[in-house]
mmCIF file of C-alpha atoms and ligand atoms in Angstrom:
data_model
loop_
_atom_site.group_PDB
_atom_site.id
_atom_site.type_symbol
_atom_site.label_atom_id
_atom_site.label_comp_id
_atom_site.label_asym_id
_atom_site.label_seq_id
_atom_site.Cartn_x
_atom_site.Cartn_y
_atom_site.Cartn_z
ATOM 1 C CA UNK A 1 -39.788 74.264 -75.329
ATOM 2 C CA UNK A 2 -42.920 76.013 -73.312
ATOM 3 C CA UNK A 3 -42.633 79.991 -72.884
ATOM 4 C CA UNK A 4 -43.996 80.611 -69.546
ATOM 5 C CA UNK A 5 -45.124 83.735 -68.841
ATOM 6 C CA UNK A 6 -43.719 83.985 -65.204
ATOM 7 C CA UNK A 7 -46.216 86.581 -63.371
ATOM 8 C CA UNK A 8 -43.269 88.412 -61.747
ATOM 9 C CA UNK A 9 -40.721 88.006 -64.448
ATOM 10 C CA UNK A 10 -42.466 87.827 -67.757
ATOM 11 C CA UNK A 11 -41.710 85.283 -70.416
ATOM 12 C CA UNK A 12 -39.069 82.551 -69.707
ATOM 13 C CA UNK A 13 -38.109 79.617 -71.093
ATOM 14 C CA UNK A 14 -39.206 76.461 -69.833
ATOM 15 C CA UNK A 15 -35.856 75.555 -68.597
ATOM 16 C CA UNK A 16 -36.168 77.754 -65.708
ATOM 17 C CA UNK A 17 -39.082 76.195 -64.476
ATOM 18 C CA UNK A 18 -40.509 72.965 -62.147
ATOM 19 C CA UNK A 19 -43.456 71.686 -63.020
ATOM 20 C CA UNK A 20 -45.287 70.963 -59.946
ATOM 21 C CA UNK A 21 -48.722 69.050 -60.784
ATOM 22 C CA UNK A 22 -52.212 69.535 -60.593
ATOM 23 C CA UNK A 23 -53.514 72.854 -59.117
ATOM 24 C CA UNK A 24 -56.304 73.656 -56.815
ATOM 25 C CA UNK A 25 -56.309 70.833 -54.501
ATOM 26 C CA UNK A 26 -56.897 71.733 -51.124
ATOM 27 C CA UNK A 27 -55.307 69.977 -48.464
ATOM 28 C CA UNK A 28 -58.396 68.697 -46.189
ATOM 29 C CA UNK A 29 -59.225 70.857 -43.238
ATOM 30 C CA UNK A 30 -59.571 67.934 -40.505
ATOM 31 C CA UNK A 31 -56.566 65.659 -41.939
ATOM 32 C CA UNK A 32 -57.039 63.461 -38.727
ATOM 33 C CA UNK A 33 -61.051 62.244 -39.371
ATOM 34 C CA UNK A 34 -59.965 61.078 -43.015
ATOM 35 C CA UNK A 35 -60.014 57.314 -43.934
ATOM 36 C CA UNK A 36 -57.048 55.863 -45.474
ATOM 37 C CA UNK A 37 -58.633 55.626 -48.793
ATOM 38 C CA UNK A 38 -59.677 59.668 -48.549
ATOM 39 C CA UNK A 39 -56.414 60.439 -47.022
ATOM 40 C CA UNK A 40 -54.684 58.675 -50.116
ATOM 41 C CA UNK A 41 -57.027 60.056 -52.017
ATOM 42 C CA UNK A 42 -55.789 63.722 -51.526
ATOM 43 C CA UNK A 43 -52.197 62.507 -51.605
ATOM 44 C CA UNK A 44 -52.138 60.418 -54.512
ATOM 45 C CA UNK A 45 -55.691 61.167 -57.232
ATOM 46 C CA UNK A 46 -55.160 63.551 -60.303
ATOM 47 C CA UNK A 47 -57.473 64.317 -62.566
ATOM 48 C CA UNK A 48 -55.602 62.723 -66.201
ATOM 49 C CA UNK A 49 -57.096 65.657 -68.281
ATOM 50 C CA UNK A 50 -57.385 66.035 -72.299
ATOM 51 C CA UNK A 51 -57.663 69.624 -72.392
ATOM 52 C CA UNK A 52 -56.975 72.919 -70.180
ATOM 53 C CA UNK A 53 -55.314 71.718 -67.120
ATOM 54 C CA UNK A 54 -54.766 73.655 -64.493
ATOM 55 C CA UNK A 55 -51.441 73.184 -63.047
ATOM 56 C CA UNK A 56 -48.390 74.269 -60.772
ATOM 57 C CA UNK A 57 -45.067 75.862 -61.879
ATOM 58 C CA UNK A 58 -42.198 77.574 -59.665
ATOM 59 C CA UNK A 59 -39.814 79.653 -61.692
ATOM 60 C CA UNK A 60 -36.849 77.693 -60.555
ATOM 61 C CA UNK A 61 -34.059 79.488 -62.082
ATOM 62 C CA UNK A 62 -36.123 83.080 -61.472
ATOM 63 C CA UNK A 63 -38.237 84.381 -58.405
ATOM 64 C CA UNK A 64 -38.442 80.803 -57.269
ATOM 65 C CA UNK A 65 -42.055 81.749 -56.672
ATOM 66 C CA UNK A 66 -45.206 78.727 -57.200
ATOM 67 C CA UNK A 67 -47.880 79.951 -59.339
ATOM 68 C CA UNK A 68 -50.919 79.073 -61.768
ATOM 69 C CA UNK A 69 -50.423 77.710 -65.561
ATOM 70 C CA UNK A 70 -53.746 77.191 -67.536
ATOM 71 C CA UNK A 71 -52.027 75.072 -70.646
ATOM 72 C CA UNK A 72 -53.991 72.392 -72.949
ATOM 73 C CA UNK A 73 -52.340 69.181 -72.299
ATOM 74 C CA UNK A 74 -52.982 68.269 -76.183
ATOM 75 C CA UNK A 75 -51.533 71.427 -77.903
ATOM 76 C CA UNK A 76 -49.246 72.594 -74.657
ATOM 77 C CA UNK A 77 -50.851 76.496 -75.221
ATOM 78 C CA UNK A 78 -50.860 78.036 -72.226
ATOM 79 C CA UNK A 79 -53.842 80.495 -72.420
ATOM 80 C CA UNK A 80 -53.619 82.315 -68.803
ATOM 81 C CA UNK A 81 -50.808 82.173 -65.422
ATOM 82 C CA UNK A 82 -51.790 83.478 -62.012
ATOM 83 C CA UNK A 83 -50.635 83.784 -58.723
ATOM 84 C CA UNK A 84 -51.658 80.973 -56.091
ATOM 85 C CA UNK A 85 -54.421 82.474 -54.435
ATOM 86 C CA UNK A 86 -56.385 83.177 -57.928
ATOM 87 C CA UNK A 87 -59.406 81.065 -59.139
ATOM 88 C CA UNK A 88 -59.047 78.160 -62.223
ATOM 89 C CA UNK A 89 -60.967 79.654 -65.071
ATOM 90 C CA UNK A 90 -64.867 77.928 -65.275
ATOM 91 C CA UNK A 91 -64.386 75.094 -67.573
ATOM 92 C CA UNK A 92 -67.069 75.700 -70.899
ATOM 93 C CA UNK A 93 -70.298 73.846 -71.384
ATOM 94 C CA UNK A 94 -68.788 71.453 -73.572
ATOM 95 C CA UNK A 95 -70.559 69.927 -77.066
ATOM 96 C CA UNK B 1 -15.548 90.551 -32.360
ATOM 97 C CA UNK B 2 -16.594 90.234 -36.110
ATOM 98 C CA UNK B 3 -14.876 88.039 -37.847
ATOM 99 C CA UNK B 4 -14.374 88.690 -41.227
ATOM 100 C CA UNK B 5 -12.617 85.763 -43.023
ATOM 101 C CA UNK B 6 -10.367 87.128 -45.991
ATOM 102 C CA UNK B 7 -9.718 85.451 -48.570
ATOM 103 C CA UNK B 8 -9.416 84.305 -52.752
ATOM 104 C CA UNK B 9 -12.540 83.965 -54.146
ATOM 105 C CA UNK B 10 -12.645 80.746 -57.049
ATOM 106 C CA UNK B 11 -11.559 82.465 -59.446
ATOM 107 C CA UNK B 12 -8.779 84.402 -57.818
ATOM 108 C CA UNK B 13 -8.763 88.347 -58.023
ATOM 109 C CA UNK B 14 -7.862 89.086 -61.297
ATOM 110 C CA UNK B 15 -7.582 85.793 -63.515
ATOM 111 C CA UNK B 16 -5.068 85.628 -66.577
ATOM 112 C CA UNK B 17 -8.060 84.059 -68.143
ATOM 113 C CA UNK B 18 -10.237 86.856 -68.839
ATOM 114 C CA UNK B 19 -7.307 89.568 -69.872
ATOM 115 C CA UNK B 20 -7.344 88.475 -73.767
ATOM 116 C CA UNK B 21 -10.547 89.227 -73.779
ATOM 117 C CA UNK B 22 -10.433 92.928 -74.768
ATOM 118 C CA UNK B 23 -9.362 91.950 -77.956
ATOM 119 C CA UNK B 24 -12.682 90.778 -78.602
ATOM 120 C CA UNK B 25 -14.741 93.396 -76.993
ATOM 121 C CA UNK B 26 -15.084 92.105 -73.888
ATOM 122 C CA UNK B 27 -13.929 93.484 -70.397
ATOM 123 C CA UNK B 28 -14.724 90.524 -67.149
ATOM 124 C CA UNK B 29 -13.364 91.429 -63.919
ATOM 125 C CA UNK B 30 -13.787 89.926 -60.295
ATOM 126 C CA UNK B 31 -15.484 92.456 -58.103
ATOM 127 C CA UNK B 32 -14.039 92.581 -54.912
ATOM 128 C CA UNK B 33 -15.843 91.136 -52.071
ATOM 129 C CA UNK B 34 -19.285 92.615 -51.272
ATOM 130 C CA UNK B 35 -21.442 92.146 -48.708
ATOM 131 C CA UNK B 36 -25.186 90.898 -50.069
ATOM 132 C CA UNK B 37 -27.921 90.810 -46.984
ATOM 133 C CA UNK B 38 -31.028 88.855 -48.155
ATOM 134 C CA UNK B 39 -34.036 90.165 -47.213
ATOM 135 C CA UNK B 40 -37.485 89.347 -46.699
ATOM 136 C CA UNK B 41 -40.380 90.918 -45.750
ATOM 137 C CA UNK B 42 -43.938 92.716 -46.996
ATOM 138 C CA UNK B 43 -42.226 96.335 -48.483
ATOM 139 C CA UNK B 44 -45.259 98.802 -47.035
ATOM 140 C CA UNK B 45 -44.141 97.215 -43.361
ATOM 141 C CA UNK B 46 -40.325 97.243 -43.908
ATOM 142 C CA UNK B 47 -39.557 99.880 -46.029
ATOM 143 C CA UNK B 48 -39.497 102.902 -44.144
ATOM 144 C CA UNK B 49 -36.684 101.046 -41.637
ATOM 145 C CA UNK B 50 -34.937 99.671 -44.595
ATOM 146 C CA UNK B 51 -34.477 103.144 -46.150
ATOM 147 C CA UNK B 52 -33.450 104.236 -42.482
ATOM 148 C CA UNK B 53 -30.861 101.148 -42.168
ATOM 149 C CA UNK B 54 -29.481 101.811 -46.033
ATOM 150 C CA UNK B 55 -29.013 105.568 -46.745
ATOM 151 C CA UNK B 56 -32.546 105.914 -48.216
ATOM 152 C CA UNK B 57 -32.435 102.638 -50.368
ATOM 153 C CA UNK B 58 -36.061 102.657 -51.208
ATOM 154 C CA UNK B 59 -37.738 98.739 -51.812
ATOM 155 C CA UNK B 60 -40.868 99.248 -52.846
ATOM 156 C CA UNK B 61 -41.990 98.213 -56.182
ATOM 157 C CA UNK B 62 -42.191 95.119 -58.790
ATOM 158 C CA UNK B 63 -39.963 92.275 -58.112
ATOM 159 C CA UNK B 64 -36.964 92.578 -60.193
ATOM 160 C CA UNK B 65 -36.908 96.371 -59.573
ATOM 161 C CA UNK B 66 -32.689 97.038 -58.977
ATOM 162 C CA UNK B 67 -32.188 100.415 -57.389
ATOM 163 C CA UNK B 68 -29.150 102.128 -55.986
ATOM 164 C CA UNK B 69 -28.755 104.794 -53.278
ATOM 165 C CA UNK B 70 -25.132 105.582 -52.499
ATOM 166 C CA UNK B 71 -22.639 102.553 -52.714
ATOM 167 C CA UNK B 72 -25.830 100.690 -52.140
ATOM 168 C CA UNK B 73 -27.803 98.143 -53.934
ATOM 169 C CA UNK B 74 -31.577 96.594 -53.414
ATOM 170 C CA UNK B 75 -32.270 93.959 -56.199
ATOM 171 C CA UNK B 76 -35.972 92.912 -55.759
ATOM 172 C CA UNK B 77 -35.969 89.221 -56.100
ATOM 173 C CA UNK B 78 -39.781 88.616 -55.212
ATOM 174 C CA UNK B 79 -42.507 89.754 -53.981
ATOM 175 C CA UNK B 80 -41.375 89.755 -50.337
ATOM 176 C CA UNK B 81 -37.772 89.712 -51.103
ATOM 177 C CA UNK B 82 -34.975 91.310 -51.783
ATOM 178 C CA UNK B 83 -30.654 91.283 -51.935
ATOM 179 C CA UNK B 84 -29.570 94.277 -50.711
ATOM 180 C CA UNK B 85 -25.379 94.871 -51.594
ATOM 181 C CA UNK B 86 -23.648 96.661 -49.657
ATOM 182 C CA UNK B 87 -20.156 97.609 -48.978
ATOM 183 C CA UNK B 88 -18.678 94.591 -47.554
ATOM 184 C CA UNK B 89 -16.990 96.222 -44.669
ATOM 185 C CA UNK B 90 -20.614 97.674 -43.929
ATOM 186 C CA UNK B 91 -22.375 94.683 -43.973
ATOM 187 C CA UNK B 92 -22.320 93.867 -39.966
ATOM 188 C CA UNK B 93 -23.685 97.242 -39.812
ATOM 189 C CA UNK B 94 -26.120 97.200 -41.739
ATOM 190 C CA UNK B 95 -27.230 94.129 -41.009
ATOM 191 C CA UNK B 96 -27.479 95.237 -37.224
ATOM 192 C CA UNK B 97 -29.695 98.607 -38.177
ATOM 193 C CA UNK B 98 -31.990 96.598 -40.039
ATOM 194 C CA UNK B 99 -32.529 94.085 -37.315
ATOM 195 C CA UNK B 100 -33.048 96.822 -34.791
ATOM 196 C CA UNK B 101 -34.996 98.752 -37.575
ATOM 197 C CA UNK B 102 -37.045 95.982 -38.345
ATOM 198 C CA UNK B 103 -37.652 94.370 -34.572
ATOM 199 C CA UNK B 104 -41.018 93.185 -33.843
ATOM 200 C CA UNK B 105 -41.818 93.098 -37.909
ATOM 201 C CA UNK B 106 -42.748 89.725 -39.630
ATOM 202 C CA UNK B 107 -38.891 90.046 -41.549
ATOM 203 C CA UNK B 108 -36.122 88.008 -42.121
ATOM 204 C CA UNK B 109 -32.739 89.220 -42.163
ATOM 205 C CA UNK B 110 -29.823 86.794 -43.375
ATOM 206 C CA UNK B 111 -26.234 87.666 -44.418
ATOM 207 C CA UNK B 112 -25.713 85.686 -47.533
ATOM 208 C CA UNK B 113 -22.303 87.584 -48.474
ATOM 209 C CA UNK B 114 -20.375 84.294 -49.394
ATOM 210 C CA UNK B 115 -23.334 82.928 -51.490
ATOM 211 C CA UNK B 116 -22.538 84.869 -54.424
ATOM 212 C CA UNK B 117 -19.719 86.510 -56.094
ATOM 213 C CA UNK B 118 -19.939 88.724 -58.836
ATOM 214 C CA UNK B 119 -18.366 89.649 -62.086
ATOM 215 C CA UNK B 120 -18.739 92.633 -64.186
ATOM 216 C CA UNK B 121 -19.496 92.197 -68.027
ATOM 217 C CA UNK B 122 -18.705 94.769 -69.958
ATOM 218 C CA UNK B 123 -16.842 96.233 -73.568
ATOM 219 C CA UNK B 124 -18.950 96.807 -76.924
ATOM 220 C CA UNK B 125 -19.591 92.996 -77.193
ATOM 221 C CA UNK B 126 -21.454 92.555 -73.474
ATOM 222 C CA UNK B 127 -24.700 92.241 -75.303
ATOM 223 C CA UNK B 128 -23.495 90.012 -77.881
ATOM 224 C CA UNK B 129 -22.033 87.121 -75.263
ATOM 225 C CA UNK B 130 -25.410 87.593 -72.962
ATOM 226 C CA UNK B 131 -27.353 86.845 -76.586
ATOM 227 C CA UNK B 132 -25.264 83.974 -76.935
ATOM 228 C CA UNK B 133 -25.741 82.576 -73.026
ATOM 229 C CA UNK B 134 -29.568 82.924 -72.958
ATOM 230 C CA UNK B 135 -32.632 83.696 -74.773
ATOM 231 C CA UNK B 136 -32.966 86.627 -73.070
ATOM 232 C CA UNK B 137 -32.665 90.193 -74.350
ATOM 233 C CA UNK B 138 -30.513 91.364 -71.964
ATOM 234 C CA UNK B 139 -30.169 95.162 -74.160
ATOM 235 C CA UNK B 140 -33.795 95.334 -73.347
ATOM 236 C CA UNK B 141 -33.275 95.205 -69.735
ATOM 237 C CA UNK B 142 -33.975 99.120 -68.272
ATOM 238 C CA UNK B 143 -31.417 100.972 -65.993
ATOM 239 C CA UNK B 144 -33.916 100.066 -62.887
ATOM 240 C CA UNK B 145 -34.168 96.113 -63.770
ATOM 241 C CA UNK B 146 -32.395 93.103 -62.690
ATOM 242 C CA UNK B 147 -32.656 90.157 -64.114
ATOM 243 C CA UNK B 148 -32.864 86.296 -62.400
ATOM 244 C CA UNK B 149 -31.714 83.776 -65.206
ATOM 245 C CA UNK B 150 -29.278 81.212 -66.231
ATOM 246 C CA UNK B 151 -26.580 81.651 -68.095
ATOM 247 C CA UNK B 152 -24.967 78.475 -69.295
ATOM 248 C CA UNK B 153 -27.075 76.146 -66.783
ATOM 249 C CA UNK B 154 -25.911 78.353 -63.773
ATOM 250 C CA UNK B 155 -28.607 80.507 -62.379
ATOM 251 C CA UNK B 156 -26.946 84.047 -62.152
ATOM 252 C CA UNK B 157 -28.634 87.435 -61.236
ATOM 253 C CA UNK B 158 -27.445 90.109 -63.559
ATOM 254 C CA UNK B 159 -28.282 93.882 -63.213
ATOM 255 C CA UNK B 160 -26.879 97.032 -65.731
ATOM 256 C CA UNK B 161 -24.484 99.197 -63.808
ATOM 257 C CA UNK B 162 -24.083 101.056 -66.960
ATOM 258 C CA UNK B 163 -26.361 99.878 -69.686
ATOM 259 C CA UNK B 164 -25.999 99.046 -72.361
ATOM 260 C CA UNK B 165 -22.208 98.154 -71.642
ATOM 261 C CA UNK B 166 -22.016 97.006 -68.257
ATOM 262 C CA UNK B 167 -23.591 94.700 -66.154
ATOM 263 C CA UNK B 168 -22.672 93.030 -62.856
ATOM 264 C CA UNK B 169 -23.146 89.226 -62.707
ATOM 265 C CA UNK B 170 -23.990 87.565 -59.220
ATOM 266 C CA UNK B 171 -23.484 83.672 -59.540
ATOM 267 C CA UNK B 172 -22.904 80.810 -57.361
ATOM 268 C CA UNK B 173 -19.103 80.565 -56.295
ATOM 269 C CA UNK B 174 -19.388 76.912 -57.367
ATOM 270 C CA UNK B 175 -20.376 77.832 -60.778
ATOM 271 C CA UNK B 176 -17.414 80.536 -61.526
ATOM 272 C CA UNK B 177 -14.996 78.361 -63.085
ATOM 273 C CA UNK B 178 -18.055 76.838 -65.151
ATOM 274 C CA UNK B 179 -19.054 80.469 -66.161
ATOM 275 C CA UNK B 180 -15.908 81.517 -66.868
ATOM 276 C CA UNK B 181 -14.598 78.905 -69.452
ATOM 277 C CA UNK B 182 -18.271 79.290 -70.941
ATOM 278 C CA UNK B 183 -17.518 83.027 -71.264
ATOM 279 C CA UNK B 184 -14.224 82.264 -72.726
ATOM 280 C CA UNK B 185 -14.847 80.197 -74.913
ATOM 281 C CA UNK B 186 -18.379 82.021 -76.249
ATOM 282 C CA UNK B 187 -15.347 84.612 -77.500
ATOM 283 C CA UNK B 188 -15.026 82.225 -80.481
ATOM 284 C CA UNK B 189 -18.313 83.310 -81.612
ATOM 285 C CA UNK B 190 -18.530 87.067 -80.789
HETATM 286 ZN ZN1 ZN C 201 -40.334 84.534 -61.940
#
């Protein structure tokens, strides 16, 4: 089971927790000028990483607050959490 | 003109259930109706008129900050929110200062008094059955915390009245019966 460190409760187990997907997408500005295909684009289109993933949790069974996880979808470490408004961490320069 | 509706909570007032428990270091008892007011709001707009509404009750700080004034409770349960307990006879009251406390603020003011009940956990082996319910050190928890968790896969809000050896349990009426056959039985173990 994850520990998720919950930024207003601390460390919880995973069992209190949603898992709500992929983090940072913004919905578009001007919704109405879209085409289908960008429209379904937004709706639909996650990134399928191998790595740190930047994702969406709400403490369920807690604050029932939505906030940040950093976690590596290989090992499941989570390495950072933050509240909705923060910035993803700048991927590295890779090999 | 308020109507207050009387009446047995699910697990009745004082259930046979929980009065073998002493014998294994446990006290559970029903708390009487109380009235709970959820709250929401941003605490550097609200909190002067909350303290005004509530006999000082003071709602600033972290979320899970639990803080009495008086027979009163505030239980931060977010950022921008809050369950105030109150006497339950008060709770039209207070309900009706905050509201004219609060007017023209971005707040929300909701009387949620039925949502909950509560039972308090006490007797030398509290900390022992909590350990047993949840992963959660529940000894750790300071005199000023509360605590949003689940206990037995019923999400419960639990705050020390007298830590370490008693603590008030808010839970979902729905999940009392649940609760209290899990608390029961966890006996076998203590
Ligand atoms: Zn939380």
């Amino acid at each position: 089971m994850l520990l998720i460190d919950c930024p207003h409760c601390g460390p919880r187990d995973e069992t209190e927790f949603h898992a709500g997907g992929e983090a940072h997408i913004a919905r578009p500005e001007k919704a109405a000028e879209l085409t289908d295909a960008q429209w379904a684009d937004y709706l639909f289109m996650r990134s399928n990483t191998k790595g740190w993933f930047a994702e969406r949790w709400v403490h369920a069974a807690g604050c029932r607050r939505w906030f940040n996880v950093e976690r590596h979808t290989v090992t499941h470490e989570i390495r950072r959490t933050y509240p909705m408004a923060g910035a993803p961490t700048e991927p590295e320069e890779g090999p | 003109m308020d109507r207050v509706v009387q009446g047995q909570g699910p697990l009745g007032d004082d259930p046979p259930m929980f009065a073998d428990l002493a014998a294994h270091g446990l006290t559970v008892s029903v708390v009487p109706p109380l009235g709970q007011i959820n709250l929401r709001g941003l605490d550097h707009e609200i909190a002067q008129a909350v303290a005004a509404a509530c006999n000082g009750l003071d709602v600033t700080g972290p979320t899970n900050r639990c803080v009495a004034a008086g027979a009163s409770w505030s239980l931060c349960l977010g950022p921008d929110e809050w369950l105030l307990v109150v006497p339950k006879h008060d709770t039209n009251d207070t309900a009706r200062d905050l509201a004219a406390g609060l007017a023209g603020k971005h707040a929300s003011i909701v009387d949620v008094s039925s949502n909950r009940i509560a039972l308090d956990v006490g007797g030398p082996k509290a900390v022992s059955l909590f350990s047993s319910l949840t992963s959660l050190d529940i000894s750790d928890l300071g005199p000023d915390r509360c605590v949003q968790t689940m206990l037995a896969k019923a999400q419960v809000i639990i705050h020390p009245l007298a830590a370490p050896t008693t603590y008030r349990v808010f839970l979902r009426p729905s999940y009392a019966r649940h609760l209290a056959d899990v608390i029961v039985d966890a006996t076998r173990f203590l």
